[in-house]
Short mmCIF file of C-alpha atoms and ligand atoms in Angstrom, two decimals:
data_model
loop_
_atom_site.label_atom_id
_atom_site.label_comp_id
_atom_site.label_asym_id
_atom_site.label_seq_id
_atom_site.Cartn_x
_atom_site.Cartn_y
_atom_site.Cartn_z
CA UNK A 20 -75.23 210.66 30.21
CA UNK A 21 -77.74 212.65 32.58
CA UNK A 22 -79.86 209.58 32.99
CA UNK A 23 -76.75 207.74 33.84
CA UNK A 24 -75.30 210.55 36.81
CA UNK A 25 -79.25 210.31 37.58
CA UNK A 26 -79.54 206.30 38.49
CA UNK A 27 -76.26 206.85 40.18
CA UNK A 28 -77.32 209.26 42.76
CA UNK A 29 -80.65 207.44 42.77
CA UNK A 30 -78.90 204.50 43.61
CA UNK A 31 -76.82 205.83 46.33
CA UNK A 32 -79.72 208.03 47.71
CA UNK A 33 -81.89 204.83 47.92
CA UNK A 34 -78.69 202.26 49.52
CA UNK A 35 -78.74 204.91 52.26
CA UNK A 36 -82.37 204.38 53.07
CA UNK A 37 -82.24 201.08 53.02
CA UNK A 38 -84.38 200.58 50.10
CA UNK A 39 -87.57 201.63 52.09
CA UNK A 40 -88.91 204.04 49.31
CA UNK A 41 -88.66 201.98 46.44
CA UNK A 42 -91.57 201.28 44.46
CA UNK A 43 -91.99 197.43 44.96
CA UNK A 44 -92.02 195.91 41.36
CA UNK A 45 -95.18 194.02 42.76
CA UNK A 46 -98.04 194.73 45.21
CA UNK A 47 -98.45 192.53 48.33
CA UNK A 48 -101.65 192.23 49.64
CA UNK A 49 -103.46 189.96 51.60
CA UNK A 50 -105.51 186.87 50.30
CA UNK A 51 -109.07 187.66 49.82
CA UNK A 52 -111.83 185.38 51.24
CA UNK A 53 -113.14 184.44 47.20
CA UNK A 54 -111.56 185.14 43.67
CA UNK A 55 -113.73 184.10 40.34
CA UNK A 56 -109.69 182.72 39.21
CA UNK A 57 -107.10 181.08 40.97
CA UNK A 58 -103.42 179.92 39.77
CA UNK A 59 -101.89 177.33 41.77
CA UNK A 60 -98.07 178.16 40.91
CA UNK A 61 -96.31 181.38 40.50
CA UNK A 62 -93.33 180.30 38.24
CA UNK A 63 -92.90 182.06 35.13
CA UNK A 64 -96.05 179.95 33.34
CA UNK A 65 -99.02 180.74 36.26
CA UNK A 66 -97.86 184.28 35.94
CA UNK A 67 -97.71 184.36 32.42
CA UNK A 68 -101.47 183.33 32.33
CA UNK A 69 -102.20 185.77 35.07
CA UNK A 70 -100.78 188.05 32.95
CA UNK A 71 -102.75 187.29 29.58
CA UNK A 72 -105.76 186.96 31.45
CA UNK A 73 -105.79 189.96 32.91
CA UNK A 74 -105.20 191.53 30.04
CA UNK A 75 -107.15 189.81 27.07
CA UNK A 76 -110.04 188.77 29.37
CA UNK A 77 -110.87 191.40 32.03
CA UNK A 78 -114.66 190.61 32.22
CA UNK A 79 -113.05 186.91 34.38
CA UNK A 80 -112.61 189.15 36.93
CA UNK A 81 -110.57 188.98 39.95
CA UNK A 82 -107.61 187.29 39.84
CA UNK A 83 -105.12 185.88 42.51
CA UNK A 84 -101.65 183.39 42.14
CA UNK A 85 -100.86 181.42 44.60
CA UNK A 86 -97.36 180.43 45.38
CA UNK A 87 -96.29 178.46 47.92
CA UNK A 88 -92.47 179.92 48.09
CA UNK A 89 -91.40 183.36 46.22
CA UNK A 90 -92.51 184.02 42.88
CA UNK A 91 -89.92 182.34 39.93
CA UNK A 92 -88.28 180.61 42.67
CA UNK A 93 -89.07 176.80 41.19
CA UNK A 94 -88.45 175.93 38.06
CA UNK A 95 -88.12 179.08 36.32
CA UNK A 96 -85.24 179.96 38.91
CA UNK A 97 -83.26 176.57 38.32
CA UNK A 98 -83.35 175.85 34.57
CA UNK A 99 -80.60 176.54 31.97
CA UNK A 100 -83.02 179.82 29.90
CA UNK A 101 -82.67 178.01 26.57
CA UNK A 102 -85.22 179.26 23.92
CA UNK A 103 -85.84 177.31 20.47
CA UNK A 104 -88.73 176.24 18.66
CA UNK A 105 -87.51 173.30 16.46
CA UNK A 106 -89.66 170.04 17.33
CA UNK A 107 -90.63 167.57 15.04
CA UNK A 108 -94.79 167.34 15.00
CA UNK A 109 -96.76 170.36 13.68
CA UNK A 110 -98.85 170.56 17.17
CA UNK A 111 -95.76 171.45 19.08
CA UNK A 112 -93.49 173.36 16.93
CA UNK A 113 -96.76 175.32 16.35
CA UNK A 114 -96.87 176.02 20.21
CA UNK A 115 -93.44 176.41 20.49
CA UNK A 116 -93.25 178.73 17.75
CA UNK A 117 -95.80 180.86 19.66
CA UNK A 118 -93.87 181.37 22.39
CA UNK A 119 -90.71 182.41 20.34
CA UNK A 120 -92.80 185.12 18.76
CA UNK A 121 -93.99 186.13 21.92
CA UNK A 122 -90.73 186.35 23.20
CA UNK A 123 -90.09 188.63 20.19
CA UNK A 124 -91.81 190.91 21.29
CA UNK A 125 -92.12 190.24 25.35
CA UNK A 126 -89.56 192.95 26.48
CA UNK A 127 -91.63 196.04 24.86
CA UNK A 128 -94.60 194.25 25.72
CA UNK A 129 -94.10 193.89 29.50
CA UNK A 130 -91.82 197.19 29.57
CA UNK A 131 -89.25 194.77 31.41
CA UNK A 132 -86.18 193.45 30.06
CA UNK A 133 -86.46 189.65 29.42
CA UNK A 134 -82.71 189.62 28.38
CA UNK A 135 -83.62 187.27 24.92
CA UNK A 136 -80.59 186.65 23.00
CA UNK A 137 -81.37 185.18 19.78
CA UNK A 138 -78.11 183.60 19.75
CA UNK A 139 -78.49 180.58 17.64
CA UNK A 140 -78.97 176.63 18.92
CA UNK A 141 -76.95 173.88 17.83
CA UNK A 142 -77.67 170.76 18.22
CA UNK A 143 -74.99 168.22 16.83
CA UNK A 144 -74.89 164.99 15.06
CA UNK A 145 -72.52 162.64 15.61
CA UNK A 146 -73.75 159.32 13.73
CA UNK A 147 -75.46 158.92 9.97
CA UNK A 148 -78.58 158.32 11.88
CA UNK A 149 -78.55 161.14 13.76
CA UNK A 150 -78.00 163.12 10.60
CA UNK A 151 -81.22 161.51 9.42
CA UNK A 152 -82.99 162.62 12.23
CA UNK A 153 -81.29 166.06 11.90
CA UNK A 154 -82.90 166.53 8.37
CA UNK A 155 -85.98 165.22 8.79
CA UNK A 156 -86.55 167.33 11.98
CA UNK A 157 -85.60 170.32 9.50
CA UNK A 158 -87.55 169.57 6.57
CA UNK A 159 -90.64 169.21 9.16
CA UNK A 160 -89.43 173.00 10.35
CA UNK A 161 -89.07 174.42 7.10
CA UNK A 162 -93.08 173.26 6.17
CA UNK A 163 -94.12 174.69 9.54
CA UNK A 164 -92.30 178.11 8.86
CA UNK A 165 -89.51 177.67 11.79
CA UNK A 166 -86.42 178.74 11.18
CA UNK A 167 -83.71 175.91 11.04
CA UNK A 168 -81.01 174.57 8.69
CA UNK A 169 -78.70 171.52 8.46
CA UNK A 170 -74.93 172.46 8.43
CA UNK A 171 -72.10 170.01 8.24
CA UNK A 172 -69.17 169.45 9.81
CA UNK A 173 -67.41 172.29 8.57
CA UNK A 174 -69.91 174.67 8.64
CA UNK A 175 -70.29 174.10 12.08
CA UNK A 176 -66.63 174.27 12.79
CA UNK A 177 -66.69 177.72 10.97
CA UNK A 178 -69.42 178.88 13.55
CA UNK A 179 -68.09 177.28 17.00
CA UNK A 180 -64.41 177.48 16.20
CA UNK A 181 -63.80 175.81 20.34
CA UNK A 182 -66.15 172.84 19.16
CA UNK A 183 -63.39 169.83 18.29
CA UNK A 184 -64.54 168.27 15.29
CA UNK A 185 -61.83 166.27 14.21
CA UNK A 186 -62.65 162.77 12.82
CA UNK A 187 -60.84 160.72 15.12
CA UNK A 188 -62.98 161.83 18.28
CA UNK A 189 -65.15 159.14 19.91
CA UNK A 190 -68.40 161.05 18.81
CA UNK A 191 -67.42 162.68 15.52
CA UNK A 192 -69.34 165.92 14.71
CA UNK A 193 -70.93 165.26 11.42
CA UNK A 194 -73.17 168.23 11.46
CA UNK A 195 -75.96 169.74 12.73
CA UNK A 196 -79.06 171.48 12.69
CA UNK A 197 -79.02 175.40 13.58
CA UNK A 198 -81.99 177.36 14.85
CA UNK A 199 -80.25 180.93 14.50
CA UNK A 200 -83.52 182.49 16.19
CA UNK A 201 -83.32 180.18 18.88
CA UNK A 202 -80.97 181.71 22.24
CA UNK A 203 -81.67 182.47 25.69
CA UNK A 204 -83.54 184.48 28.05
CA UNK A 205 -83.47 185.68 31.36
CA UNK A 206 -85.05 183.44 34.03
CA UNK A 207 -85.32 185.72 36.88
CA UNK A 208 -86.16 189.07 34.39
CA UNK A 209 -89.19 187.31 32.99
CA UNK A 210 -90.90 186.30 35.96
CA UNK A 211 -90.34 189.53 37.43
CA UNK A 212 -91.82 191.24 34.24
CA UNK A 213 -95.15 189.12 34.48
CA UNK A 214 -95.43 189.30 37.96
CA UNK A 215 -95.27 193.11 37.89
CA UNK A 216 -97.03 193.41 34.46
CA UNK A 217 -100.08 191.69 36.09
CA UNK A 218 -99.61 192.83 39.38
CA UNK A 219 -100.61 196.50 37.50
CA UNK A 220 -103.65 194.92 36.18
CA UNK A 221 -104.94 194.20 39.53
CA UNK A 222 -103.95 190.42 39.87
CA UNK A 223 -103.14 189.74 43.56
CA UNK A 224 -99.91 187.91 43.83
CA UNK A 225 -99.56 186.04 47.35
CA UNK A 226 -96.39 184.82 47.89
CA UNK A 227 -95.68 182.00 50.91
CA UNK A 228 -99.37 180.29 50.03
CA UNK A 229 -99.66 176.75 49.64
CA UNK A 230 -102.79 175.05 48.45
CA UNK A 231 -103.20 171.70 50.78
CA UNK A 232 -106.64 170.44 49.12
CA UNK A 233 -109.42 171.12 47.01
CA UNK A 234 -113.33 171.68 47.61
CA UNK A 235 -115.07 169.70 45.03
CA UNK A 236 -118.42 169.88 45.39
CA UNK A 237 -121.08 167.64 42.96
CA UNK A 238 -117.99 167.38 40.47
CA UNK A 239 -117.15 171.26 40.56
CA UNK A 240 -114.70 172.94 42.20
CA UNK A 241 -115.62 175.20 44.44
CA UNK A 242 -112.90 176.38 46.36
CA UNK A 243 -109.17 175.56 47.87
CA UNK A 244 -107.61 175.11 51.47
CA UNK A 245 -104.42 176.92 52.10
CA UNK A 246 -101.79 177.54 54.87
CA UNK A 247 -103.39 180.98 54.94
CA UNK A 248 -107.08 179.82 55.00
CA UNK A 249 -109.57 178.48 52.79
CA UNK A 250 -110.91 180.72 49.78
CA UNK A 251 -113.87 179.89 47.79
CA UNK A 252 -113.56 180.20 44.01
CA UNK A 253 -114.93 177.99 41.12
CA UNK A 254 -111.98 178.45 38.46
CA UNK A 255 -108.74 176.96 38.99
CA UNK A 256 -105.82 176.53 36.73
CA UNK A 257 -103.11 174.75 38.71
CA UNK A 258 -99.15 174.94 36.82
CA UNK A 259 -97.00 173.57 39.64
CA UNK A 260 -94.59 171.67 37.21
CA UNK A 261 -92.96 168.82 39.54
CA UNK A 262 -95.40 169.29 42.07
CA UNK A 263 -98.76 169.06 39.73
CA UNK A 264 -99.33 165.02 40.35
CA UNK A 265 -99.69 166.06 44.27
CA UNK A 266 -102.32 168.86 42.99
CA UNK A 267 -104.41 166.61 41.29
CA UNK A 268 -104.17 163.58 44.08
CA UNK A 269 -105.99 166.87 45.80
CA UNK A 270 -108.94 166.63 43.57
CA UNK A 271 -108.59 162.67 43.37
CA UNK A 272 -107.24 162.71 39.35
CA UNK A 273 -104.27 160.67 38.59
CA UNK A 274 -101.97 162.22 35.85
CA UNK A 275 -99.99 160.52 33.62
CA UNK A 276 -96.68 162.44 34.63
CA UNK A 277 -93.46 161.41 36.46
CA UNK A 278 -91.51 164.09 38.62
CA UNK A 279 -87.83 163.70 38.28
CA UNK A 280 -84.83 166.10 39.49
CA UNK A 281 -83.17 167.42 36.58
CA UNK A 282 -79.73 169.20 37.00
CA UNK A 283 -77.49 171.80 35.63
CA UNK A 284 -74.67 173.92 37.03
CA UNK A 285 -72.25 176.70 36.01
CA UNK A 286 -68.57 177.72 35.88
CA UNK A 287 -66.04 180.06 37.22
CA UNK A 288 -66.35 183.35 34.88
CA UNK A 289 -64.22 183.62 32.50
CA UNK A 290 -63.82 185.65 28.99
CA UNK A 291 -66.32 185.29 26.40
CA UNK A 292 -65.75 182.09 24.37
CA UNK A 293 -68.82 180.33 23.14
CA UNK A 294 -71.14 182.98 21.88
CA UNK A 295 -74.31 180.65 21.08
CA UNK A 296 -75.93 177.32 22.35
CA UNK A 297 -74.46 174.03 21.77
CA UNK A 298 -76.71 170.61 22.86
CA UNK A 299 -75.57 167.12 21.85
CA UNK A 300 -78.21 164.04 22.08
CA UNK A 301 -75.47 161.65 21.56
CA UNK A 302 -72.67 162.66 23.76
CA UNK A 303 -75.70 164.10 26.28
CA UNK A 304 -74.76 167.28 27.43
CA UNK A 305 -75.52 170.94 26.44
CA UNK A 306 -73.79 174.27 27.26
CA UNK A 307 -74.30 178.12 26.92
CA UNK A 308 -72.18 180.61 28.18
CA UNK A 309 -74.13 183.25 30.94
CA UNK A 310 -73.61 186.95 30.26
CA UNK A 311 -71.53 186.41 33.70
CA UNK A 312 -69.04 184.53 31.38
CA UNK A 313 -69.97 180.77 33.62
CA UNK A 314 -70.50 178.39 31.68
CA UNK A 315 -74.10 177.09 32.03
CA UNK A 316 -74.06 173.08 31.50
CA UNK A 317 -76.04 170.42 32.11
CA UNK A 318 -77.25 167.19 30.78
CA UNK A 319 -80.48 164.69 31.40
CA UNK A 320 -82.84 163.90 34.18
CA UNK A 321 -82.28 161.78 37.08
CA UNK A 322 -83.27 158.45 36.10
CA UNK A 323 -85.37 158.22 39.62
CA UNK A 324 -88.14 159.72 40.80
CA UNK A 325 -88.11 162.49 43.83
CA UNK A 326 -89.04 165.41 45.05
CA UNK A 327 -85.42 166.58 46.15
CA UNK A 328 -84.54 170.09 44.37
CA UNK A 329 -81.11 168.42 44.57
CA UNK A 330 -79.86 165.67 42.20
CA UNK A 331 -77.25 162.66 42.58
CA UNK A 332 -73.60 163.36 41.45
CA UNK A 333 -72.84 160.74 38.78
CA UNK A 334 -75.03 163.00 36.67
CA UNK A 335 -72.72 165.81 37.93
CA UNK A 336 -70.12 163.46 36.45
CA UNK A 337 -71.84 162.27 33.56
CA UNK A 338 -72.75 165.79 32.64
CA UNK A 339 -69.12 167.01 32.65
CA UNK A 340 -67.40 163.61 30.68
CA UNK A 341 -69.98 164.75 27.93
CA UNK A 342 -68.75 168.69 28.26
CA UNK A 343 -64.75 167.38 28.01
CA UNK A 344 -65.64 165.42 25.30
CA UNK A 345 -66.77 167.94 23.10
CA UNK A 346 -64.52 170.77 24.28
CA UNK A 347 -61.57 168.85 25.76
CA UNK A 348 -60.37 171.98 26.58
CA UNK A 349 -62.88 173.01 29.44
CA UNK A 350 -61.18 170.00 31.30
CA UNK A 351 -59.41 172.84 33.66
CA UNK A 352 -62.38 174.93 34.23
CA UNK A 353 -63.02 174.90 37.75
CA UNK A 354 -67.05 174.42 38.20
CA UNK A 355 -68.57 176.78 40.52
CA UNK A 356 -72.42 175.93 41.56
CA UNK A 357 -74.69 172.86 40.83
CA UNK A 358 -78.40 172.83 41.57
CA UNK A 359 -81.48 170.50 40.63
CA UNK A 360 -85.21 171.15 40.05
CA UNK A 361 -88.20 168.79 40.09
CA UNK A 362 -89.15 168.58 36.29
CA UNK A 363 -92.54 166.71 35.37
CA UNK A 364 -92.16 164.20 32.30
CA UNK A 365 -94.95 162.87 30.34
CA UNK A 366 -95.21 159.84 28.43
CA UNK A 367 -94.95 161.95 24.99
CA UNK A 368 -92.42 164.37 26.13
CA UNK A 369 -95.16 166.74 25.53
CA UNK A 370 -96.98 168.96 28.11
CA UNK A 371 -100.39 168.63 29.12
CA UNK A 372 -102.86 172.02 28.62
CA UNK A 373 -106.31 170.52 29.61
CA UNK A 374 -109.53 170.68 31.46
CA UNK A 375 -110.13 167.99 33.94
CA UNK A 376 -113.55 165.62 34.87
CA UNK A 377 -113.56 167.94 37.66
CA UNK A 378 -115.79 171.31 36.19
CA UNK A 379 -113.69 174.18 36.30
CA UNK A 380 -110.40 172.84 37.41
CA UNK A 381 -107.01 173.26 34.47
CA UNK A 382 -104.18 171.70 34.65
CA UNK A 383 -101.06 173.28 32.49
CA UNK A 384 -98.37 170.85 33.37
CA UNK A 385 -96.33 167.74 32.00
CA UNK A 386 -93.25 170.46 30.18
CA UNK A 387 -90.92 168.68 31.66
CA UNK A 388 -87.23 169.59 30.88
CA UNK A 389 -88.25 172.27 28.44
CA UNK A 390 -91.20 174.74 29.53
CA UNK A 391 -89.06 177.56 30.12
CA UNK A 392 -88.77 178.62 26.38
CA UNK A 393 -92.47 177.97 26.07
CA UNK A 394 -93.67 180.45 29.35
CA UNK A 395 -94.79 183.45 27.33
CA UNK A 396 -96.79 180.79 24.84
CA UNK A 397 -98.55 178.65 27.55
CA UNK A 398 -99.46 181.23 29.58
CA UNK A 399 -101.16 182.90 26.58
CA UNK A 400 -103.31 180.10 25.57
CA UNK A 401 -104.24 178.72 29.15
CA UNK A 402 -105.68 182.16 29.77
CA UNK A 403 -107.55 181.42 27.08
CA UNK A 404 -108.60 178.12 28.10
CA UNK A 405 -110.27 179.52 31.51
CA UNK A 406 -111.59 182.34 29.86
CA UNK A 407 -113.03 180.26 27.63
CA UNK A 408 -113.89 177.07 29.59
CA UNK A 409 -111.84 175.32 27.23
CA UNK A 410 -108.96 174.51 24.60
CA UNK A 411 -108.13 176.83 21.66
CA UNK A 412 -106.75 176.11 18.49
CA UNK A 413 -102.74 175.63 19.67
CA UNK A 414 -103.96 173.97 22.87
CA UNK A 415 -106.35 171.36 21.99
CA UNK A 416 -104.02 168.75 20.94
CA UNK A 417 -102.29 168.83 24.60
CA UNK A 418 -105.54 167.39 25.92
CA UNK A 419 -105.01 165.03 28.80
CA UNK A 420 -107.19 162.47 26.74
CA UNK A 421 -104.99 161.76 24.53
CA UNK A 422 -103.36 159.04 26.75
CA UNK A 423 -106.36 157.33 26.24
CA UNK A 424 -107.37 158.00 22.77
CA UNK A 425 -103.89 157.26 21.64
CA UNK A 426 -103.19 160.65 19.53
CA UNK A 427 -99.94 161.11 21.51
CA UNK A 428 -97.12 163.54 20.04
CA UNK A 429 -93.81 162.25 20.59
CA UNK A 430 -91.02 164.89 21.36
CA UNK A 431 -88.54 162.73 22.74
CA UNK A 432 -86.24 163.19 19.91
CA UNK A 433 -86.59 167.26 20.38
CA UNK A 434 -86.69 167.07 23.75
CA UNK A 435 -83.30 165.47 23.38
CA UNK A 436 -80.59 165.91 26.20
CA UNK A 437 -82.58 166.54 29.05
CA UNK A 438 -85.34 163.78 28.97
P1 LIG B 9 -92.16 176.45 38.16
O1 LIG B 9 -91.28 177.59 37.88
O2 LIG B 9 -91.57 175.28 38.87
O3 LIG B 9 -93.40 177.00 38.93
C1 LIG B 9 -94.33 176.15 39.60
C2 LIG B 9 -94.59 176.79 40.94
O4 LIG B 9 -95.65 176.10 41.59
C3 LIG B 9 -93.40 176.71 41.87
O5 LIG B 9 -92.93 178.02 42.14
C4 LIG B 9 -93.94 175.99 43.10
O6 LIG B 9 -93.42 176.49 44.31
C5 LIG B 9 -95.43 176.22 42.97
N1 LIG B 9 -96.26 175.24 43.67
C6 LIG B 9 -96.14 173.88 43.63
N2 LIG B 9 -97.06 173.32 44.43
C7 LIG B 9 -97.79 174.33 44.98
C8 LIG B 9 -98.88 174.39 45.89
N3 LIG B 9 -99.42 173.26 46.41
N4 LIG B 9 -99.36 175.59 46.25
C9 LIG B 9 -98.83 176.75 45.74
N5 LIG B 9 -97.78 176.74 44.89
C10 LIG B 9 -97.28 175.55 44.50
N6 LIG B 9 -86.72 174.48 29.83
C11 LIG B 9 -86.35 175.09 28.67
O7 LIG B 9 -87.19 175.41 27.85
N7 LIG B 9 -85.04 175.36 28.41
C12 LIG B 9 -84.05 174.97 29.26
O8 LIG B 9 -82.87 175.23 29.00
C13 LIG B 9 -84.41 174.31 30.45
N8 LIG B 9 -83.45 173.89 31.31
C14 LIG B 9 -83.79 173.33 32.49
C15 LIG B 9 -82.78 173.00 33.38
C16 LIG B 9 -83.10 172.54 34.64
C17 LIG B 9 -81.99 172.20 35.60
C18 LIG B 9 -84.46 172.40 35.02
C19 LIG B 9 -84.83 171.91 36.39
C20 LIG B 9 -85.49 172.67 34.11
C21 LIG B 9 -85.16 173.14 32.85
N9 LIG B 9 -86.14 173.50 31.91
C22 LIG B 9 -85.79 174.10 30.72
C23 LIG B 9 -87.56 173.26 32.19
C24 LIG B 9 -88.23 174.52 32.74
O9 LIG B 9 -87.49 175.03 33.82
C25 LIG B 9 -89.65 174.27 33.20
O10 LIG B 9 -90.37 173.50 32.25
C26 LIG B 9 -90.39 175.57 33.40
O11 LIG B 9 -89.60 176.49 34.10
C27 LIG B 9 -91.67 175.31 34.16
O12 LIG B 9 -92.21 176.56 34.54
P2 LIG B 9 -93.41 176.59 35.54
O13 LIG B 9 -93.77 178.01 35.76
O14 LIG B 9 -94.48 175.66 35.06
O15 LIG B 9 -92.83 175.88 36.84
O1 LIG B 10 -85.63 172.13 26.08
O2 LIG B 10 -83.95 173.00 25.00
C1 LIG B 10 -84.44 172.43 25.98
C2 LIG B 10 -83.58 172.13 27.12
C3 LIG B 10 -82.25 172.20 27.16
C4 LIG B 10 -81.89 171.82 28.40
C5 LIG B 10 -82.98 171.54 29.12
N1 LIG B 10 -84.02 171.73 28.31
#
């Protein structure tokens, strides 16, 4: 109760001053003339691997992000914060399952509230095959030690009591397969935590700092041109999601990745009535419900390709036909916002965690419509990766060579909805 009268008058005593003596969450400073690291991207992955590296490997030594907007403001900002682990191949739901751990245990580790709700994923069969799928998705969870079952139709009706499952819909529910670990997180509260987590360790964060082109010198990197001035540096991971194809053009690579606007939008608030995470394949559309009480929906990518954080509106439409269809009775519920973001899709579904033919330059890209549950896991082994010079045991498989030795990892099926 004290600390509660306390924040109160702290709050009011602060408003007054116009919020000049507030300790910033994060330090801005200027950008130095060389760093022995650079991060091209300061959405929640670059600062989750400024964040790890900092911390597990001090002796890299100094540290900057670079972001071209605000920090969190791409990606991270714009996606629908849902958190599972249930893919199909070992090398992924290993990574994946990483992450979720991590995110365990993110909130005490940071100090910051990341908000994870461990709410439970659904995502719903409506055909025998997609019951196959379902299982064999589970069984292939069950031998990597992820948490997920197959429920049928009533068992699902018994836990999502809005969800119509009557036989005579268009897309019958048959079942489906239930991650109850699986939930959501807080976009904006986990970039903030890493960027003021590593901020603390001494990682410059520069805000408004766009990289325009690379020094490559005798095949190694050794520095970057900015909008704020060149820097010279001979490490570079770059995690710019829809924007990492124009970061390697920079350093003449081509990468196999397409950048497409992907969607979503919310609600009006209204009382609590879906308390977990519902996705459909078939019908192709997802929803959550926000702590706000909006609705948080949205569906697949854009089929074309763009750089437009906007999106075209018969996926608006699309989007909500699915939504009606499974909940017929959302058809009244007035929709409030709709935004896009520029997601970058690989030919697996799978991301890419790799060094590059160009010595010392990373790429951590390719996540597509589903990086936001794996931030706290792919920041955590790309640090590793420049510490190390190269991949570690859950990262090695995302190797950019596999598009041309063929070992590619198919997650279309888990990747589901949105790709
Ligand atoms: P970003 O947050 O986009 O960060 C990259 C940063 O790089 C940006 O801030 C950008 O400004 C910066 N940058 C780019 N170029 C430069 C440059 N030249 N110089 C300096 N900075 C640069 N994933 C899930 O797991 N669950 C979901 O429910 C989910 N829903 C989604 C819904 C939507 C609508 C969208 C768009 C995506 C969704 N995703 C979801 C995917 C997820 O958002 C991304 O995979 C993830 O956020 C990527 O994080 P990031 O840090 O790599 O990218
Ligand atoms: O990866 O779970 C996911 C997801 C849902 C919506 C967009 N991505």
């Amino acid at each position: 109760m004290r600390g509660q009268n306390y924040s109160l008058w702290s709050l009011l005593k602060h408003g007054f001053k116009n919020h000049q003596t507030w300790e910033p969450a994060w330090e801005r400073v200027a950008l130095k003339p060389s760093y022995d690291v650079v991060i091209v991207g300061g959405g929640g992955h670059g600062l989750a691997t400024a964040y790890y590296l900092a911390k597990n490997h001090p002796q890299v030594g100094k540290i900057a992000v670079l972001e071209k907007g605000y920090l969190g403001g791409g990606n991270t900002a714009r996606n629908t914060t849902i958190v599972r682990s249930n893919y199909l191949w070992d090398e992924s739901a290993a990574i994946y399952e990483h992450s979720l751990k991590l995110w365990e245990g993110l909130t005490e580790d940071l100090n910051f509230n990341v908000m994870l709700s461990q709410r439970g994923v659904f995502n719903l069969g409506h055909t025998l095959q997609d019951m196959r799928d379902i299982e064999r998705r589970v069984n292939a969870n069950a031998l990597q030690g992820v948490d997920a079952h197959v429920l049928n139709a009533q068992e699902v009706k018994e836990k999502i009591p809005q969800l119509d499952c009557s036989r005579s819909r268009r897309f019958p529910v048959l079942g489906a397969s239930w991650q109850p670990r699986a939930g959501v997180a807080h976009h904006d509260a986990v970039a903030r935590g890493f960027a003021r987590a590593a901020s603390r360790l001494g990682v410059d964060l520069i805000e408004g700092c766009e990289v325009t082109g690379m020094d490559i010198q005798n095949g190694q990197i050794r520095g970057l041109q900015t909008n704020l001035g060149a820097i010279k540096t001979e490490r570079v991971g770059c995690v710019a999601a829809g924007h990492s194809s124009v970061l390697a053009k920079m350093a003449g690579l081509r990468m196999p990745l397409e950048s497409h606007p992907l969607q979503a939008f919310v609600s009006e608030s209204m009382q609590r009535v879906i308390d977990t995470v519902i996705m459909s394949n078939a019908v192709h559309g997802y929803l959550s419900q926000s702590d706000k009480g909006e609705l948080v929906i949205g569906a697949g990518i854009d089929s074309y390709l763009g750089y437009g954080q906007r999106g075209s509106p018969h996926v608006i439409e699309h989007t909500a036909a699915a939504i009606i269809e499974l909940f017929p009775q959302f058809s009244r519920v007035r929709m409030n916002r709709q935004w896009g973001g520029i997601v970058d899709v690989t030919p697996d579904a799978c991301p890419i965690i790799s060094k590059t033919a160009v010595q010392g330059l990373f790429f951590n890209c390719g996540w597509g419509t589903g990086g936001f549950k794996a931030t706290p896991g792919s920041g955590h082994v790309f640090a590793d990766m420049l510490a190390q010079g190269g991949p570690g045991p859950l990262s090695k498989a995302f190797s950019v060579d596999r598009f041309h030795t063929g070992h590619l990892i198919d997650e279309h099926g888990a990747a589901g909805v949105a790709h």
